[in-house]
Amino acid sequence: MKSKDIRAKFLNFFKGKEHLIVPSAPMVVKNDPTLMFVNSGMAPFKEYFLGNAVPKQNRIADTQKCLRVSGKHNDLEEVGYDTYHHTLFEMLGNWSFGDYFKKEAIAWAWELLTKEYGIDKDMLYVTVFEGSDDDDKLEMDNEAFDIWKQYIDEDRILKGNKKDNFWEMGEQGPCGPCSEIHVDIRSAEEKAKVNGRDLVNMDHPQVVEIWNLVFMQYNRKANGSLEVLPNKHIDTGMGFERLCMVLQGVQSNYDTDVFTPIIREIETITSSKYGEDEKIDVAIRVISDHVRAVAFSIADGQLPSNTGAGYVIRRILRRAIRYSFTFLNQKEPFIYKLADTLGNQMGEAFPEIKSQERLIENVIKEEEQSFLRTLDQGLLLLDKVIENTTSKTVDGSRAFELYDTYGFPLDLTQLIAREKGYEVDEAGFDSEMQKQKDRSRNASATETSDWVILREDDTEEFIGYDTLTADVKLTRYRKVVSKKDGDQYQLVFNLTPFYPEGGGQVGDKGLIEVPNGDIVYITDTKKENNLIIHITKQLPSHLEDTFKAVVNDEHRRLSASNHTATHLLHQALRTILGTHVEQKGSLVKPKSLRFDFSHFSKVDADQLQQIEDFVNARIRENLPLEEQRNIPMQKALDEGAIALFGEKYGDSVRAIRFGQSMELCGGTHVKQTGDVWHFKIKSESAIASGIRRIEAITNVAVGEYFENVDKQYEAVKQVLKNPAEPVKALQNLQEENASLKKQIEALLKDKAKNLKGDLKNEITDVNGIQYLAKKVDLDAKGIKDLCFELGNQSNNLFLLFGADNNGKAILSCYISKELVASNGLNAGTIVRELGKFIQGGGGGQPFFATAGGKNPAGIEEALKASEDYLK
Ligand code: ATP
Ligand code: MG
């Protein structure tokens, strides 16, 4: 069965069991400090399990893009070395939110695997949770055990410990016991030798877990304790690539049609062969896996960068480059070329991979180029380090420096060092690494307490589109302590006018008034999962009272102005540059806006002017805001609304229209475009290959900007003595300046000529050598020219010139080459020694050398002292 049919069969099966089929959520997580990437199928549904939001239907199924490269689930180091862990993989899942539970979940999993997919039940083993006698004191999952017994022989049901059979998403959050399904794909011969039962959960590459059925019934709190969830849920996850391995009768995920087209392409491009040499195989698996992770991330809007999620992606790509550099001997970028094959392979299920192919290629290529350059520099540095190593061991701190500044991982340093017969001090490296980790942990450590719940029943409502003030009640709060920000409180209200940071727009600021007259300032508003969190330095008194919440209206008004301008800019870019322009990032603040977009060349001055004019024309038209708050996603798209990749939209969306500009957007906007006043582009630049950035201002900031420009202009005019045509006046000045420079050069030449004549007469004879030591009024270059001109006319000359150049002393010594040879005089040594008179030093060649110093008063003495060298 082809992989795409396997995927379709899964979704159809659960559709038949009344599940709603939904598309994969974006892989990059926003608004959740505990998670960077979706690491399991349940992550996008977390809020449903926690009861912070209500799902549209209580049975859902999907295939979810997952990435396991950081945090609690991190498989990165396995990838490439085994045949069944990936960084990015698809997790097929079915969910029950407070609906069916263990009985149905187990029955359907069994039906799908054995009947629909036709897996022989003698290949299957299942596990159930055995209970725990630690602090959690959990009982064995007898319920699951009894259900499984109806389907499978008891000796194929294994009891498992907490590590394998109690599933937790992270340090906090929903969790519960689970039943895993394992498949034994070994040959009959192998099976006869060792019972499959003994290989379950033993990291055997042919006895692998394919499906995990999680019975969600607890929430793990920040203090580590478990609380029982109000409703019981089902969360299942089946590794799609592993399922394909089983159904396609191959021994490795990499031998399924999910991977073979990419692997064939790598073989062709790099002239290597998969399946002959383990080292090369690892490299090929790493590259074929990592290119998927990076491409999906870029398509979801997360580009490689130096911080956060972007840095994780950069490191994944660099790992692939390293393996291709070291084991496939690739010194030129090539991974980007795989984007095409990947697009053809995955484009049907994930259209973003195909539609963003060019961007993916560009970004990967640029990353490859720059990291290959870094590797080259690192190699040179490593050579130097080895050259200067007296023992046969490379210092741990040097190895760490290579890692830290050049991205040279220890194993690569070791590999290269070993080739040259050196070892690396690994303990030293580890200790430097630990030190760095401690430093960054200390800098970013935060401690978040559990929520204190004051009111359970209210779900928080955002009313800030319509009003900036409201009477609110606190429903929950918690304390957050961090080194960086000190003590803070996070407040959640039953309703709020405060806009939480999102869609590029910064969060509202403002205050709340407590009935006793106290005022508590809200410094920022953020969204976390489904909660709107108000950040303060101070917990209000009278927690049970009604407070008056007041948004800072200036902050909001200017943010709205920039947000509306951002939409108009987006429209202008798509109109003037073309519809290939896609938003890749945006930051909307009160003072300015920033917009990143895909476009493959510089936007020239003429285009920028057109863009600015286009936006200002829309502002002049004073187009009214047309807001549709709850329209079906499809209807909005049909009306021409622009949606962004990597954004998580619900089924009903908010659409914002100003004339022909229509976008799905949750942000705040002005009532009519005229309220933006004016739009001014401040800069246009590249932030990555194929991604441009425009920074602009609107509203009062434009006024301030022009006022400033005007002031400077007035100042310039005044300096120029208020000419009628200031530009002309400046040009005249420049021309005058250039002609004066020419005159000065000519005069200086003349002067040097005269000086030469005079000086010739001053040369005296000391011990048979023509000698002159004198202070002159020339710069270093003038002195040098003079020396060589005088020197041309004699082969028995010793010159020492000193000069005071605006308080800086110079001494230059010239000795005819013939004298250097016959008498052993050395100008370099002489100026170095005489340098002490001028409090400086210098050097050069035996026939000409110069010293500089900070004491011109010493020049005369130096000149006098020079005669000694001839005696
Ligand atoms: P394993 O023990 O094999 O690492 P797991 O216990 O981490 O698996 P779960 O967290 O239960 O796996 O995830 C559910 C399913 O997702 C697994 O049964 C497996 O089929 C698949 N899966 C998990 N991790 C990966 C991965 N890194 N690459 C591919 N598939 C995976
Ligand atoms: Mg795992």
Short mmCIF file of N, CA and C in Angstrom, two decimals, residues 455-515:
data_model
loop_
_atom_site.label_atom_id
_atom_site.label_comp_id
_atom_site.label_asym_id
_atom_site.label_seq_id
_atom_site.Cartn_x
_atom_site.Cartn_y
_atom_site.Cartn_z
N ARG A 455 -12.54 32.06 40.54
CA ARG A 455 -13.87 31.78 39.99
C ARG A 455 -13.70 30.75 38.90
N GLU A 456 -14.49 29.68 38.94
CA GLU A 456 -14.33 28.58 37.99
C GLU A 456 -15.21 28.77 36.76
N ASP A 457 -16.41 29.32 37.02
CA ASP A 457 -17.45 29.23 35.99
C ASP A 457 -17.23 30.15 34.79
N ASP A 458 -16.61 31.30 35.03
CA ASP A 458 -16.52 32.26 33.94
C ASP A 458 -15.47 31.87 32.91
N THR A 459 -15.84 31.92 31.62
CA THR A 459 -14.79 31.83 30.61
C THR A 459 -14.48 33.25 30.18
N GLU A 460 -13.19 33.50 30.02
CA GLU A 460 -12.76 34.86 29.76
C GLU A 460 -13.18 35.34 28.37
N GLU A 461 -13.61 36.57 28.30
CA GLU A 461 -14.09 37.09 27.03
C GLU A 461 -13.31 38.35 26.69
N PHE A 462 -12.90 38.48 25.42
CA PHE A 462 -12.20 39.69 24.99
C PHE A 462 -13.22 40.67 24.42
N ILE A 463 -13.31 41.85 25.01
CA ILE A 463 -14.29 42.83 24.53
C ILE A 463 -13.59 44.10 24.03
N GLY A 464 -12.27 43.97 23.81
CA GLY A 464 -11.46 45.14 23.50
C GLY A 464 -11.60 45.69 22.10
N TYR A 465 -12.36 45.01 21.20
CA TYR A 465 -12.59 45.61 19.90
C TYR A 465 -13.56 46.78 20.03
N ASP A 466 -14.41 46.72 21.05
CA ASP A 466 -15.48 47.71 21.14
C ASP A 466 -15.28 48.74 22.24
N THR A 467 -14.46 48.41 23.23
CA THR A 467 -14.31 49.34 24.35
C THR A 467 -12.91 49.26 24.93
N LEU A 468 -12.49 50.34 25.54
CA LEU A 468 -11.17 50.36 26.17
C LEU A 468 -11.26 50.35 27.69
N THR A 469 -12.49 50.37 28.22
CA THR A 469 -12.63 50.27 29.67
C THR A 469 -13.73 49.27 29.99
N ALA A 470 -13.62 48.64 31.15
CA ALA A 470 -14.68 47.69 31.53
C ALA A 470 -14.56 47.37 33.01
N ASP A 471 -15.68 47.00 33.61
CA ASP A 471 -15.65 46.49 34.98
C ASP A 471 -15.33 45.01 34.90
N VAL A 472 -14.29 44.59 35.61
CA VAL A 472 -13.85 43.20 35.48
C VAL A 472 -13.69 42.56 36.85
N LYS A 473 -13.73 41.23 36.83
CA LYS A 473 -13.48 40.47 38.05
C LYS A 473 -12.32 39.51 37.79
N LEU A 474 -11.47 39.37 38.80
CA LEU A 474 -10.33 38.47 38.68
C LEU A 474 -10.84 37.02 38.78
N THR A 475 -10.46 36.16 37.81
CA THR A 475 -10.86 34.75 37.93
C THR A 475 -9.70 33.88 38.39
N ARG A 476 -8.48 34.26 38.02
CA ARG A 476 -7.31 33.52 38.51
C ARG A 476 -6.06 34.39 38.42
N TYR A 477 -5.05 34.03 39.20
CA TYR A 477 -3.78 34.73 39.11
C TYR A 477 -2.67 33.78 39.51
N ARG A 478 -1.45 34.13 39.11
CA ARG A 478 -0.30 33.37 39.59
C ARG A 478 0.93 34.26 39.63
N LYS A 479 1.93 33.80 40.36
CA LYS A 479 3.16 34.57 40.52
C LYS A 479 4.23 33.97 39.62
N VAL A 480 5.02 34.83 38.99
CA VAL A 480 6.14 34.36 38.18
C VAL A 480 7.38 35.09 38.67
N VAL A 481 8.39 34.30 39.04
CA VAL A 481 9.62 34.91 39.52
C VAL A 481 10.71 34.63 38.51
N SER A 482 11.37 35.68 38.03
CA SER A 482 12.49 35.44 37.12
C SER A 482 13.61 36.41 37.44
N LYS A 483 14.84 35.96 37.13
CA LYS A 483 16.02 36.81 37.32
C LYS A 483 15.87 38.08 36.49
N LYS A 484 15.37 37.88 35.26
CA LYS A 484 15.34 38.98 34.31
C LYS A 484 14.33 40.06 34.71
N ASP A 485 13.11 39.63 35.04
CA ASP A 485 12.04 40.61 35.26
C ASP A 485 11.65 40.78 36.72
N GLY A 486 12.29 40.04 37.62
CA GLY A 486 11.91 40.15 39.02
C GLY A 486 10.57 39.47 39.28
N ASP A 487 9.89 39.87 40.34
CA ASP A 487 8.59 39.27 40.66
C ASP A 487 7.51 39.89 39.79
N GLN A 488 6.68 39.03 39.22
CA GLN A 488 5.55 39.53 38.45
C GLN A 488 4.32 38.71 38.78
N TYR A 489 3.18 39.31 38.54
CA TYR A 489 1.92 38.57 38.67
C TYR A 489 1.23 38.52 37.32
N GLN A 490 0.58 37.42 37.06
CA GLN A 490 -0.21 37.29 35.85
C GLN A 490 -1.68 37.20 36.26
N LEU A 491 -2.48 38.09 35.74
CA LEU A 491 -3.89 38.15 36.12
C LEU A 491 -4.78 37.75 34.96
N VAL A 492 -5.84 37.02 35.27
CA VAL A 492 -6.85 36.68 34.26
C VAL A 492 -8.20 37.15 34.77
N PHE A 493 -8.94 37.84 33.90
CA PHE A 493 -10.25 38.37 34.30
C PHE A 493 -11.40 37.62 33.62
N ASN A 494 -12.59 37.86 34.10
CA ASN A 494 -13.76 37.24 33.45
C ASN A 494 -13.98 37.81 32.06
N LEU A 495 -13.67 39.09 31.90
CA LEU A 495 -13.67 39.70 30.56
C LEU A 495 -12.62 40.78 30.56
N THR A 496 -12.19 41.18 29.36
CA THR A 496 -11.11 42.16 29.35
C THR A 496 -11.12 43.00 28.08
N PRO A 497 -10.83 44.31 28.22
CA PRO A 497 -10.65 45.14 27.04
C PRO A 497 -9.20 45.13 26.55
N PHE A 498 -8.29 44.46 27.27
CA PHE A 498 -6.87 44.48 26.93
C PHE A 498 -6.56 43.53 25.77
N TYR A 499 -5.96 44.04 24.71
CA TYR A 499 -5.59 43.21 23.57
C TYR A 499 -4.29 42.47 23.89
N PRO A 500 -4.31 41.13 23.79
CA PRO A 500 -3.10 40.37 24.07
C PRO A 500 -2.20 40.31 22.83
N GLU A 501 -0.90 40.42 23.03
CA GLU A 501 0.05 40.35 21.93
C GLU A 501 -0.31 39.22 20.97
N GLY A 502 -0.33 39.52 19.69
CA GLY A 502 -0.68 38.49 18.73
C GLY A 502 -0.83 39.08 17.35
N GLY A 503 -0.62 38.23 16.33
CA GLY A 503 -0.71 38.70 14.95
C GLY A 503 0.28 39.82 14.69
N GLY A 504 1.40 39.81 15.41
CA GLY A 504 2.43 40.82 15.21
C GLY A 504 2.22 42.06 16.06
N GLN A 505 1.00 42.28 16.53
CA GLN A 505 0.72 43.51 17.29
C GLN A 505 1.09 43.32 18.77
N VAL A 506 1.75 44.31 19.34
CA VAL A 506 2.14 44.20 20.75
C VAL A 506 0.90 44.25 21.64
N GLY A 507 1.05 43.74 22.86
CA GLY A 507 -0.07 43.70 23.80
C GLY A 507 -0.36 45.09 24.37
N ASP A 508 -1.59 45.28 24.81
CA ASP A 508 -1.98 46.56 25.41
C ASP A 508 -1.29 46.78 26.76
N LYS A 509 -1.13 48.06 27.10
CA LYS A 509 -0.73 48.48 28.44
C LYS A 509 -1.90 49.25 29.05
N GLY A 510 -1.83 49.49 30.33
CA GLY A 510 -2.90 50.27 30.93
C GLY A 510 -2.91 50.09 32.44
N LEU A 511 -4.08 50.14 33.05
CA LEU A 511 -4.13 50.03 34.50
C LEU A 511 -5.46 49.46 34.95
N ILE A 512 -5.49 49.03 36.21
CA ILE A 512 -6.78 48.70 36.80
C ILE A 512 -6.94 49.49 38.10
N GLU A 513 -8.14 49.98 38.30
CA GLU A 513 -8.45 50.73 39.50
C GLU A 513 -9.17 49.81 40.48
N VAL A 514 -8.63 49.76 41.69
CA VAL A 514 -9.23 48.96 42.75
C VAL A 514 -10.20 49.90 43.50
N PRO A 515 -11.34 49.39 43.99
CA PRO A 515 -12.33 50.28 44.63
C PRO A 515 -11.75 51.17 45.72
#
